[in-house]
Short mmCIF file of C-alpha atoms in Angstrom, two decimals:
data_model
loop_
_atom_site.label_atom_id
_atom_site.label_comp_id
_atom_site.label_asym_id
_atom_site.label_seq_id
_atom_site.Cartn_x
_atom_site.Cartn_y
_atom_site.Cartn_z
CA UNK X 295 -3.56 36.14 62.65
CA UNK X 296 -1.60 33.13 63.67
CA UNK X 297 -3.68 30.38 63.89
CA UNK X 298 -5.21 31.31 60.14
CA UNK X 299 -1.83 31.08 58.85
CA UNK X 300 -1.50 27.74 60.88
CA UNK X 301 -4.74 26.32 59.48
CA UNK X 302 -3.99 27.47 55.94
CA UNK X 303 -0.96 25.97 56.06
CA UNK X 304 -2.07 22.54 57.24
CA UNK X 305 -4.77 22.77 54.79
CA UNK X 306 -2.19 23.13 52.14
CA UNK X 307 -0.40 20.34 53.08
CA UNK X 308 -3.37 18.08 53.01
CA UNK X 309 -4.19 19.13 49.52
CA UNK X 310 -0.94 18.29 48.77
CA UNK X 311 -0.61 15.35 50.72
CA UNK X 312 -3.78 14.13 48.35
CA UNK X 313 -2.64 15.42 44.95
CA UNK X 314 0.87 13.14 45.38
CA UNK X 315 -1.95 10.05 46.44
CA UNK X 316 -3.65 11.15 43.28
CA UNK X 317 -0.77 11.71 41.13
CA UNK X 318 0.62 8.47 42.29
CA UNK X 319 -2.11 6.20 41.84
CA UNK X 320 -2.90 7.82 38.25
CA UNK X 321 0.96 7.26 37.20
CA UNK X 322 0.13 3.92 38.96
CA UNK X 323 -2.69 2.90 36.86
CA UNK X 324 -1.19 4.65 33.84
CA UNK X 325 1.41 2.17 33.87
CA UNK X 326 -0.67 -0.63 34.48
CA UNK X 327 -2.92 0.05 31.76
CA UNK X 328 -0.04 1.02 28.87
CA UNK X 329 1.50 -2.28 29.90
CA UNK X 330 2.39 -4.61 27.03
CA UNK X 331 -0.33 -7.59 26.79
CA UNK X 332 1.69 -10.93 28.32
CA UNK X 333 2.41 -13.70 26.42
CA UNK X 334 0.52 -16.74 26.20
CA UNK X 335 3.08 -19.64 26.63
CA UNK X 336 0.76 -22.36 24.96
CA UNK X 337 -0.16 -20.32 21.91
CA UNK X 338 -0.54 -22.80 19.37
CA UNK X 339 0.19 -25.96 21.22
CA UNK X 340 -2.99 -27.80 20.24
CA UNK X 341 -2.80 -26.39 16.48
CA UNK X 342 -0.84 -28.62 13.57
CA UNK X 343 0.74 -26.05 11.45
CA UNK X 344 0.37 -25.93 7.36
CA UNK X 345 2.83 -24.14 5.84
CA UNK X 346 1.20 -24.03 2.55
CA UNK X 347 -1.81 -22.90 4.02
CA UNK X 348 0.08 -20.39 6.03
CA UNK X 349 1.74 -19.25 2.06
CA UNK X 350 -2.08 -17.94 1.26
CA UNK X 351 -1.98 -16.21 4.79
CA UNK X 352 1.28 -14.60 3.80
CA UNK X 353 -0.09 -13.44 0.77
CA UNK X 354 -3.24 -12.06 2.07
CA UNK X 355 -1.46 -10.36 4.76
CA UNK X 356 0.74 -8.44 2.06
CA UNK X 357 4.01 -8.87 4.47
CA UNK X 358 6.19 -9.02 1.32
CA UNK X 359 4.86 -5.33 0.63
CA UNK X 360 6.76 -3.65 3.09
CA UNK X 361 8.73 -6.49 4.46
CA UNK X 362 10.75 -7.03 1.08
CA UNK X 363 13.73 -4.99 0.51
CA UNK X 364 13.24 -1.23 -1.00
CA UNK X 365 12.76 -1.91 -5.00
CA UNK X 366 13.03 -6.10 -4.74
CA UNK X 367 11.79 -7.95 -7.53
CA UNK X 368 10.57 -11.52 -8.52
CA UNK X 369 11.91 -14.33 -6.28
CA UNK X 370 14.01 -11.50 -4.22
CA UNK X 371 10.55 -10.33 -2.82
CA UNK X 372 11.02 -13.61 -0.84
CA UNK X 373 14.02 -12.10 0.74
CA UNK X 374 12.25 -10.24 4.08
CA UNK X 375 15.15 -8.12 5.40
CA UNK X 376 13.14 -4.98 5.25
CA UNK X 377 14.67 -1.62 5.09
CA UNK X 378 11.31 -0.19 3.23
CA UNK X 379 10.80 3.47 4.94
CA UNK X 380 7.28 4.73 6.13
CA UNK X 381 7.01 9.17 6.23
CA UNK X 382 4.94 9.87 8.66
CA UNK X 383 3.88 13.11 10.84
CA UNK X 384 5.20 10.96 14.37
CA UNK X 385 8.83 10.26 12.18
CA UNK X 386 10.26 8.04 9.74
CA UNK X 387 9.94 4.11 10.67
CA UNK X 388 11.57 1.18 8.54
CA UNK X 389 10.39 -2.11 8.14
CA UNK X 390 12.42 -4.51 10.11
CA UNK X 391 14.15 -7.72 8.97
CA UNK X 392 11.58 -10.85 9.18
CA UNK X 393 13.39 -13.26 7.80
CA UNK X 394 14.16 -16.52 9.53
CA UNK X 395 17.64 -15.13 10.07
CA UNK X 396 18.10 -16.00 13.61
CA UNK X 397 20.60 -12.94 14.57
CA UNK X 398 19.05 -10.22 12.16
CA UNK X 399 15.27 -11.85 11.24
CA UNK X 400 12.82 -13.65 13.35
CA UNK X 401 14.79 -16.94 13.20
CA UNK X 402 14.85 -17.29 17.03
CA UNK X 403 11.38 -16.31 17.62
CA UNK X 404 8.94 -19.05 19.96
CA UNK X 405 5.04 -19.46 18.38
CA UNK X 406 3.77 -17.91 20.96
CA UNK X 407 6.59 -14.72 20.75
CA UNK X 408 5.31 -14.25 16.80
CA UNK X 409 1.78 -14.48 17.98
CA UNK X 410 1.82 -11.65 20.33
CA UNK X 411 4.27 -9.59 18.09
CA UNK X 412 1.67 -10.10 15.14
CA UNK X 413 -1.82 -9.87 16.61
CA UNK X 414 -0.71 -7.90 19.70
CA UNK X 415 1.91 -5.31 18.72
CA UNK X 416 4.10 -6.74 21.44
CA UNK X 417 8.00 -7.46 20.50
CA UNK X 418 9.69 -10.56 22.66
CA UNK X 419 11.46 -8.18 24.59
CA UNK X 420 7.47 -7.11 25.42
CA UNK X 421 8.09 -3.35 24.32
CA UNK X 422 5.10 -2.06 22.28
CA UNK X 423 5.64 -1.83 18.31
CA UNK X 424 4.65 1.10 16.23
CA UNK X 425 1.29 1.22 14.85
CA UNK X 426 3.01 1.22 11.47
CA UNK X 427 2.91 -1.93 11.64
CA UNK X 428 -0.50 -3.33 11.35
CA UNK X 429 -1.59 -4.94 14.22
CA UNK X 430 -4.77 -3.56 14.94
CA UNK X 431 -5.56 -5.51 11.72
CA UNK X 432 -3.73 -8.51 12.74
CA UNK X 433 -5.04 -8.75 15.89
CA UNK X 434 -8.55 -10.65 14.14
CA UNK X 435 -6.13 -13.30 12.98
CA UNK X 436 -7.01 -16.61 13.33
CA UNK X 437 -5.22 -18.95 15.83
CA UNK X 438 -4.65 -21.61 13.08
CA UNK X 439 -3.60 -19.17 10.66
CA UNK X 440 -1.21 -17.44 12.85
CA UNK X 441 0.34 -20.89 13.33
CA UNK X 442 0.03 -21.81 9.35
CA UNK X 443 2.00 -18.36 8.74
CA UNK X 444 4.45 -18.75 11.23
CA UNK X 445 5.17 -22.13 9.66
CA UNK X 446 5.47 -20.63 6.20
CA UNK X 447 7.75 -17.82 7.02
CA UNK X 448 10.35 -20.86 8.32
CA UNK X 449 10.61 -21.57 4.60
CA UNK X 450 12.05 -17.75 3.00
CA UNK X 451 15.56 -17.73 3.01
CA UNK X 452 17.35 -15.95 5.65
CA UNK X 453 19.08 -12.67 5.46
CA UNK X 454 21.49 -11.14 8.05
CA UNK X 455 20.57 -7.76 6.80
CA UNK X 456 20.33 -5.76 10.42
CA UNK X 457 17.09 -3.66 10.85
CA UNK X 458 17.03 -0.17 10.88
CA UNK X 459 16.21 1.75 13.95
CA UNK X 460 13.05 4.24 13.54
CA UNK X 461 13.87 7.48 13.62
CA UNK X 462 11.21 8.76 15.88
CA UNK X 463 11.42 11.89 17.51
CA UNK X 464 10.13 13.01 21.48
CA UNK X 465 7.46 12.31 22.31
CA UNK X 466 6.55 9.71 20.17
CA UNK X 467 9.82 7.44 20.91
CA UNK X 468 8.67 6.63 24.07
CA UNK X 469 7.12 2.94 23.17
CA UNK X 470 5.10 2.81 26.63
CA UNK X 471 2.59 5.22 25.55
CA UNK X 472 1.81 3.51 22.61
CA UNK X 473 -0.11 1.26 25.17
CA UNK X 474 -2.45 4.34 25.35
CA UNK X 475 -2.41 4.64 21.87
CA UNK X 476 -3.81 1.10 21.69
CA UNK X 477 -5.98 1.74 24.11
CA UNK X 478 -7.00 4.60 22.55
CA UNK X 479 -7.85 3.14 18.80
CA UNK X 480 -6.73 -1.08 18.97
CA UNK X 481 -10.55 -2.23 19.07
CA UNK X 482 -10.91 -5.57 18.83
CA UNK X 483 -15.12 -5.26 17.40
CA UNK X 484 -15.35 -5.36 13.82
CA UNK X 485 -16.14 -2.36 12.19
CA UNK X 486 -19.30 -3.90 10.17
CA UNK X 487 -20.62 -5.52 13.06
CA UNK X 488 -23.29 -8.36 13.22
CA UNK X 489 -23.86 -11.99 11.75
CA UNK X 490 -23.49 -12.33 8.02
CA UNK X 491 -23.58 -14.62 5.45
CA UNK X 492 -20.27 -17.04 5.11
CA UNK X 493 -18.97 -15.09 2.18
CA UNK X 494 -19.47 -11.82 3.53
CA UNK X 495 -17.66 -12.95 6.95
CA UNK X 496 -14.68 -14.34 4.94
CA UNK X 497 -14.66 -11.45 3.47
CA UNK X 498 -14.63 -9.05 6.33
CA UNK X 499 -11.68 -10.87 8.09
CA UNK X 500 -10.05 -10.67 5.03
CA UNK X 501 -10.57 -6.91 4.49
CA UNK X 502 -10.40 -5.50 8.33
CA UNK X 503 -8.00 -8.18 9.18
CA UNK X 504 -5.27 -9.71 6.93
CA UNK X 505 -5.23 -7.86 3.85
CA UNK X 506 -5.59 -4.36 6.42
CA UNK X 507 -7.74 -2.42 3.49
CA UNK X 508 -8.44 0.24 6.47
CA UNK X 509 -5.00 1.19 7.52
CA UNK X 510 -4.71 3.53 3.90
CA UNK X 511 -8.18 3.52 2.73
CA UNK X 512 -9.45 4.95 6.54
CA UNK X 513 -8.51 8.55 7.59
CA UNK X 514 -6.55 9.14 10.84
CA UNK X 515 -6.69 11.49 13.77
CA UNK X 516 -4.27 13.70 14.98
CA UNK X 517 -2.60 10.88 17.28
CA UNK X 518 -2.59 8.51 13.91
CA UNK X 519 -5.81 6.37 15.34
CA UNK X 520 -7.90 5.33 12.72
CA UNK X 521 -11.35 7.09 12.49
CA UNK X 522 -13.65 4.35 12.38
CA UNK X 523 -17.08 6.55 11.68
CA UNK X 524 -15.25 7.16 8.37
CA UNK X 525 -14.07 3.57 7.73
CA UNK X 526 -12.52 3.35 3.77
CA UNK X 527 -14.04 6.63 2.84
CA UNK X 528 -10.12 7.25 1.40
CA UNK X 529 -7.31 9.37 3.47
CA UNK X 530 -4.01 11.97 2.29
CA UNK X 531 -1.25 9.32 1.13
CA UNK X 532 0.67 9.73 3.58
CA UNK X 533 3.92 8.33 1.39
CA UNK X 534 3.28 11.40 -0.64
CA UNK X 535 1.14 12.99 -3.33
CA UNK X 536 -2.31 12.73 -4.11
CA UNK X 537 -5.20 10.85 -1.96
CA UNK X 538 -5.59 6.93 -1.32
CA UNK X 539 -9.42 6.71 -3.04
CA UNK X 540 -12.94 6.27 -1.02
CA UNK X 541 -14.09 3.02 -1.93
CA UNK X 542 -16.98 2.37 -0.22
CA UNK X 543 -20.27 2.46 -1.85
CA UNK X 544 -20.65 6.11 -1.55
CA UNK X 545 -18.03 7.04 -4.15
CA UNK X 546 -16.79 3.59 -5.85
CA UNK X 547 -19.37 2.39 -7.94
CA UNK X 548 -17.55 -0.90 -10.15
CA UNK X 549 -20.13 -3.59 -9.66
CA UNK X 550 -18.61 -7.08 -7.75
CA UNK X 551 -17.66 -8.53 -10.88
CA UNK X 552 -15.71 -5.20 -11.61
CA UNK X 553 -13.79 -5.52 -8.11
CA UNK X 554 -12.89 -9.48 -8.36
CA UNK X 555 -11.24 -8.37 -12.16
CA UNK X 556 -9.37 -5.69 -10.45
CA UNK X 557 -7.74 -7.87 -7.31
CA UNK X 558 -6.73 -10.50 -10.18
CA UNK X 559 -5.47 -8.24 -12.51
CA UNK X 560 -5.05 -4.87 -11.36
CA UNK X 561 -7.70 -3.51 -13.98
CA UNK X 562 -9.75 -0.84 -13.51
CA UNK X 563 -13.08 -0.77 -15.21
CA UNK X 564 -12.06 1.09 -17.70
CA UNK X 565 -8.50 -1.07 -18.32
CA UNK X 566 -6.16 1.27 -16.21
CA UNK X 567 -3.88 -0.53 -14.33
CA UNK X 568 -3.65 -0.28 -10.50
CA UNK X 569 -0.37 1.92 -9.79
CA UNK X 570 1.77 2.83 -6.46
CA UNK X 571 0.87 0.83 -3.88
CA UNK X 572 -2.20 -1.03 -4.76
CA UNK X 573 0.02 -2.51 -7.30
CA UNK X 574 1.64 -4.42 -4.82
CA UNK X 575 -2.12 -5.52 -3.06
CA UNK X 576 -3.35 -6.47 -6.67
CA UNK X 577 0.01 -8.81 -6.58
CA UNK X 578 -0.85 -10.15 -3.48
CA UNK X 579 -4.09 -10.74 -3.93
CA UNK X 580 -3.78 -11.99 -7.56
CA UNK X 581 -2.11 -15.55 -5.51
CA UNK X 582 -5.46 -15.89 -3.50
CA UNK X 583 -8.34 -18.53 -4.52
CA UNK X 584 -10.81 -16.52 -6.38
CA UNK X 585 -13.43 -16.78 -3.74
CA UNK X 586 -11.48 -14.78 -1.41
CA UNK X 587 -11.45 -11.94 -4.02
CA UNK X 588 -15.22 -12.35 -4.02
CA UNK X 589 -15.51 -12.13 -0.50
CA UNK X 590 -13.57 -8.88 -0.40
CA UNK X 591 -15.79 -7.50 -3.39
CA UNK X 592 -19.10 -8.54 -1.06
CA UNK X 593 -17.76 -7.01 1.75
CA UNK X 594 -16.83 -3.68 0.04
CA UNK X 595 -20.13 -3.26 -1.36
CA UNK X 596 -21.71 -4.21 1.97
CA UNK X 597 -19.51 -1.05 4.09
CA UNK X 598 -21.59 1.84 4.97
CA UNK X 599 -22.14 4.07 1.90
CA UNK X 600 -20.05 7.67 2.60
CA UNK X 601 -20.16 10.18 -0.10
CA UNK Q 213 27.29 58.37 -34.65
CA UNK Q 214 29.68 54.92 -35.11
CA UNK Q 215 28.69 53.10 -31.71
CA UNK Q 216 25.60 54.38 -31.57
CA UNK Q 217 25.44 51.87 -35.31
CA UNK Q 218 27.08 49.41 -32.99
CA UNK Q 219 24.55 49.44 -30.19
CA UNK Q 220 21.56 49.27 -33.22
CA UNK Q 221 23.21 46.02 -34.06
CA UNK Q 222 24.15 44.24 -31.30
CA UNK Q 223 20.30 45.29 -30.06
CA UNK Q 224 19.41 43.95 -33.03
CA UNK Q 225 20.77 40.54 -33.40
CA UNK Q 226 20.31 39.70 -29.71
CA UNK Q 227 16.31 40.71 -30.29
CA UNK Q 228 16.97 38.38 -33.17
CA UNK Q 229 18.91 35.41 -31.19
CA UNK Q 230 15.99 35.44 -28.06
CA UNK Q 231 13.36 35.56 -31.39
CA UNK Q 232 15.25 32.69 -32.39
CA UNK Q 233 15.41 30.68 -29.10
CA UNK Q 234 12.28 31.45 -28.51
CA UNK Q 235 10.78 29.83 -31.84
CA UNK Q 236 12.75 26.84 -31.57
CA UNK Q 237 11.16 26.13 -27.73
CA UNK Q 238 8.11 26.58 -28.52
CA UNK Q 239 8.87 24.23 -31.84
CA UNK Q 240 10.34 21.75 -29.32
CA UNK Q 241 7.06 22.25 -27.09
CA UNK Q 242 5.41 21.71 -30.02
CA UNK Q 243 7.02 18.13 -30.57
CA UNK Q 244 7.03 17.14 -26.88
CA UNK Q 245 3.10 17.75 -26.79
CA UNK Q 246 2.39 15.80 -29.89
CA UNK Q 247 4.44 13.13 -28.40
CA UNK Q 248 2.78 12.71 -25.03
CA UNK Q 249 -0.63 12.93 -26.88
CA UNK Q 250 0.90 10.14 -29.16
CA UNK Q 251 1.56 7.59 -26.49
CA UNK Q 252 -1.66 8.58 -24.42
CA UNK Q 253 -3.04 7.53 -27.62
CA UNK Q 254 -0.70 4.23 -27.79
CA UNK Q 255 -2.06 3.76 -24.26
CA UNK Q 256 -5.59 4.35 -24.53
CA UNK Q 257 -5.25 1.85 -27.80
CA UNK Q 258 -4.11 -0.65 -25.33
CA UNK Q 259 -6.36 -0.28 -22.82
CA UNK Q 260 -9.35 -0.53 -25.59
CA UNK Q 261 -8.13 -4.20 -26.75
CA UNK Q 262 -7.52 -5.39 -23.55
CA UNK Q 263 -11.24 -4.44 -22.69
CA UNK Q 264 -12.25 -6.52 -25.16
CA UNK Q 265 -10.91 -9.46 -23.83
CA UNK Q 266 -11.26 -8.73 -20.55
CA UNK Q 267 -15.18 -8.28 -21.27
CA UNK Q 268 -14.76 -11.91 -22.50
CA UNK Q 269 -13.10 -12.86 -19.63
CA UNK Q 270 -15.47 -11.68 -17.62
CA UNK Q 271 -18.65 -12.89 -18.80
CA UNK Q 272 -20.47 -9.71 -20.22
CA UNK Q 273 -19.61 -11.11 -23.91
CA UNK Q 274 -20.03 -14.11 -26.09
CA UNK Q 275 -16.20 -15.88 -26.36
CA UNK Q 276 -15.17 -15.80 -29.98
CA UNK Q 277 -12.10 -16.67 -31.04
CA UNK Q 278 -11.65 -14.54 -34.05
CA UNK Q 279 -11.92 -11.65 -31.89
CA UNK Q 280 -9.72 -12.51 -29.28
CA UNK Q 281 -7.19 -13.28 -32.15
CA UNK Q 282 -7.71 -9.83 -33.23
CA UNK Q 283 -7.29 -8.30 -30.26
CA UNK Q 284 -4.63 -9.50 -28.87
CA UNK Q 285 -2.69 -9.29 -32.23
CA UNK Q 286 -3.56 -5.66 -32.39
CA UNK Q 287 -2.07 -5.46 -28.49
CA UNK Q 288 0.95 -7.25 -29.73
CA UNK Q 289 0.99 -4.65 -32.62
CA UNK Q 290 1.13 -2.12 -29.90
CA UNK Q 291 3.56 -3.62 -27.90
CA UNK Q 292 5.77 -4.09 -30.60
CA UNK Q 293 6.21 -0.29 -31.39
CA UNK Q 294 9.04 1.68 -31.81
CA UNK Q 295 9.27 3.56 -29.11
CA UNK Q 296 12.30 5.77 -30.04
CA UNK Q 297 9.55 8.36 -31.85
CA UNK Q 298 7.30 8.68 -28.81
CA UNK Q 299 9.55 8.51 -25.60
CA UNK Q 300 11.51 11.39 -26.34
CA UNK Q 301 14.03 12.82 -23.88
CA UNK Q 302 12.62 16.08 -21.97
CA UNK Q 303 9.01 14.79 -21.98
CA UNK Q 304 8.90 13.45 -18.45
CA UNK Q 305 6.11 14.04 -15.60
CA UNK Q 306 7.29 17.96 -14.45
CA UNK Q 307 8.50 18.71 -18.17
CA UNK Q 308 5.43 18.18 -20.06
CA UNK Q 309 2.03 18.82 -18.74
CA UNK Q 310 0.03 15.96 -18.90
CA UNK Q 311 2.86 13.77 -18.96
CA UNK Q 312 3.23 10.83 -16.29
CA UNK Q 313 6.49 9.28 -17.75
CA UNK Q 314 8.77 9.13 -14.77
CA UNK Q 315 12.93 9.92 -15.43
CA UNK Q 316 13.33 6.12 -15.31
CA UNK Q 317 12.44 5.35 -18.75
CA UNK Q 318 15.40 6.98 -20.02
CA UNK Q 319 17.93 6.16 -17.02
CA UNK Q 320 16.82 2.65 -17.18
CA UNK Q 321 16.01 2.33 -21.12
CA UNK Q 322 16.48 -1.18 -20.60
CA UNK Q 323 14.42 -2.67 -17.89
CA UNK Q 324 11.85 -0.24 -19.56
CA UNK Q 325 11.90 -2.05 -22.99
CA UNK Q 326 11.57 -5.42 -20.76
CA UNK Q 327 8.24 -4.26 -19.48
CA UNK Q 328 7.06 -3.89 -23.31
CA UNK Q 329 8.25 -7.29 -24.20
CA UNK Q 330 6.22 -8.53 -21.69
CA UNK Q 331 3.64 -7.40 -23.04
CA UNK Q 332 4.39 -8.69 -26.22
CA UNK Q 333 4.92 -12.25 -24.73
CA UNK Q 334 1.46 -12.04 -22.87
CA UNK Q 335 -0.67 -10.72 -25.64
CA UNK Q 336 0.90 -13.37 -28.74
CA UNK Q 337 -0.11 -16.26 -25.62
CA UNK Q 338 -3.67 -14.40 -25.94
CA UNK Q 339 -4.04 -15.14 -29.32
CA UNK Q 340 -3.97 -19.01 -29.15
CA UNK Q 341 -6.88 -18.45 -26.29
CA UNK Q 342 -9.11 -21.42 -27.03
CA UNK Q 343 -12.04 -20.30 -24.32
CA UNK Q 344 -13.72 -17.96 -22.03
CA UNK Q 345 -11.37 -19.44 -19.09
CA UNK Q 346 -8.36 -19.22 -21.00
CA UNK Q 347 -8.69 -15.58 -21.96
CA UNK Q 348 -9.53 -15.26 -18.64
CA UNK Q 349 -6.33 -17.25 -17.37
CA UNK Q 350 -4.49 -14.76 -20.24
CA UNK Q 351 -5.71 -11.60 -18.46
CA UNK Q 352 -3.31 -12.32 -15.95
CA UNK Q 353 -0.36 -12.18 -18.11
CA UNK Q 354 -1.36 -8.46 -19.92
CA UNK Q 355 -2.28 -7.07 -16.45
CA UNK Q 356 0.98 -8.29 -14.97
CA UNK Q 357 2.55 -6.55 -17.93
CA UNK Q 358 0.83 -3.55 -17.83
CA UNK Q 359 0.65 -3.02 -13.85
CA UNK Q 360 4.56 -3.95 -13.88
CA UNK Q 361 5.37 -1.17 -15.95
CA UNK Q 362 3.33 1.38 -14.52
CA UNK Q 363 4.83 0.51 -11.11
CA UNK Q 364 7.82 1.65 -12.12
CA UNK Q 365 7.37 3.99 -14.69
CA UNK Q 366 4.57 5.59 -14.52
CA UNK Q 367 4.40 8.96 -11.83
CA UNK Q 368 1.29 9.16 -9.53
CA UNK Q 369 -1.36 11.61 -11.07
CA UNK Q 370 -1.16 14.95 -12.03
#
């Protein structure tokens, strides 16, 4: 009887002994993998910036939509000091200040620090940001244009407005596993993949990149990743009532000409107005050159058709 | 026998009081519906002038200016109405089916009659339109004005 019980419990032990190796080496490369992406001291350093270039940039990234102040209007919309809340299942989040301010905004901020905040979700204390913010968008952001907008935002005026903390509840507020979370859904392939025309590539970074079409128009999963197999076949609204609209092929049917109207004017078709907010996108896209609209209206109608 | 007579009548003239009430709500339901339908018709109005021009603006047809004058005076007809017959209190988005007018146009009467004027403004700058590119350059204006006031006072849809 003994020895059994000897042998068992020796066996037990090694088990053990090899589940703590396991658990340790998992928690191990857990951590290494959720770790925030470093920054890359000489961002930028070989780039001029051109702040009026980097104004289009601004525009096309709509930063003044959620960046402004909750209700801002004309030359106040300049004002970044955020406060704008998001709903969403994970918690309420609130745009933060990104105004040159250099206590409250981004006024302290290096190149290189805005570059991984904006096209790697990273903050300058390198703790991951909230998907809420774009960045999965941003990430296909130019080099030069990340230095052009940087450049521009230098020029807003400042506000000392203090951001709001995100009210986030367990286990969401726990910012390292967002590095799953972006290594979960942050691809970094295009979504219409392969070589196209110079039109319909403008328009692509435009659409999947800067101007972040797919971050309303592209239903989520459960863990808020982006469901690419059903890219801008339209979502719930998640700020409330009603359903952001499939526009791709399958359902939208306004020819090119149609679309360019409607991104310079916020007409539909049929001489509705764009409402909620696509009414702030049809302002922001209303300041770019006209054949950026047209590149966004070839890339729409070149998306996989889904009914 | 005596409050028996007294029951009969107060029976009676509360049947008649709800009778009343009653009439008089579905009279005001009456009015509310008739003005909704009124300024979907004010709307739809707009939204058929500004398709001519923006047809013009667009390309699909010939600029001429005599209809461009027309239709932007007719949109800065329509702009120009009194609005004190069609927005009336109690017809908001919840209160009238149909309806997408959003409590703001009465709490902020002002700002709301700013959003018409702009119209105004951006339709009378229409008429002078002198080509295809300026009506198109005008389109701007109207769908600033019209996207600026359904922003903020117009409720999502129904």
């Amino acid at each position: 009887m003994r020895p059994i019980a000897v042998r068992k419990t020796k066996l037990l032990r090694g088990l053990v002994k090899i589940l703590g190796a396991c658990a340790v080496i998992g928690a191990g490369l857990g951590w290494f993998l959720t770790a925030p992406d470093p920054l890359d001291p000489a961002f930028g350093a070989r780039l001029t910036a051109d702040p009026e270039a980097g104004a289009l940039v601004f525009a096309a990234g709509g930063c003044v939509s959620c960046h402004a102040a909750p209700g801002a209007e004309g030359d106040d919309k300049q004002v970044l000091a955020g406060g704008l809340a998001f709903a969403s299942d994970f918690g309420t989040f609130y745009a933060p200040n990104i105004s040159p301010d250099p206590n409250a905004g981004i006024g302290a901020w290096s190149l290189p620090g805005f570059a991984r905040a904006v096209t790697r979700g990273v903050s300058p204390e390198g703790q991951h940001y909230y998907p809420a913010f774009p960045y999965a968008a941003y990430q296909h952001m130019q080099d030069q244009d990340v230095v052009n907008l940087f450049a521009y935002m230098q020029t807003l005026p400042a506000d000392p407005t203090p951001s709001k903390a995100h009210d986030v509840g367990f286990p969401f507020n726990i910012r390292r596993s967002l590095g799953g979370w972006k290594l979960l859904f942050m691809k970094d392939e295009f979504v219409l993949s392969g070589n196209h025309s110079t039109e319909m590539t403008r328009g692509r970074y435009l659409a999947e990149g800067l101007a972040h079409c797919g971050e309303c128009h592209t239903p989520r999963n459960a863990l808020g990743g982006l469901d690419r197999s059903q890219w801008l076949a339209g979502a719930p609204n998640p700020s409330g009532k009603g359903r952001i609209p499939n526009i791709t092929p399958g359902k939208l049917d306004w020819s090119e000409s149609d679309l360019v109207a409607y991104f310079a004017t916020g007409f539909t078709p049929d001489y509705d107005s764009a409402g909620g907010e696509m009414a702030e996108v049809v302002s922001n896209l209303a300041q770019l050159p006209q054949s950026d609209r047209e590149a966004i209206a070839a890339y729409l109608k070149a998306v996989p058709a889904i009914p | 026998m005596k409050s028996l007579k007294k029951q009969t009548l107060v029976l009676g003239l509360s049947a008649a009081l709800i009778a009343t009430a009653g009439y008089a709500a579905s009279h005001a339901a009456k009015s509310s519906n008739k003005a909704v339908a009124a300024r979907h018709a004010q709307m739809q109005m707009i939204g058929y002038h500004t398709g001519v021009l923006g047809a013009i603006a667009k390309g699909e047809a010939e600029f001429d200016a005599a209809t461009v004058k027309a239709a932007a005076g007719n949109l800065n007809a329509l702009a120009k109405m009194d609005g004190s017959t069609l927005w009336l209190e109690g017809t908001a988005q919840g209160e009238v089916d149909g309806s997408r007018a959003k409590a703001e146009i009465w709490t902020d009467a002002a700002g709301f009659a700013a959003k018409f004027a702009a119209l105004e403004k951006a339709s009378m700058e229409m008429m002078n339109a002198s080509d295809a590119a300026a009506v198109g350059a005008g389109m701007g204006g109207i769908g600033g004005a019209c996207k600026a006031c359904h922003e903020t006072y117009r409720g999502p849809k129904n």
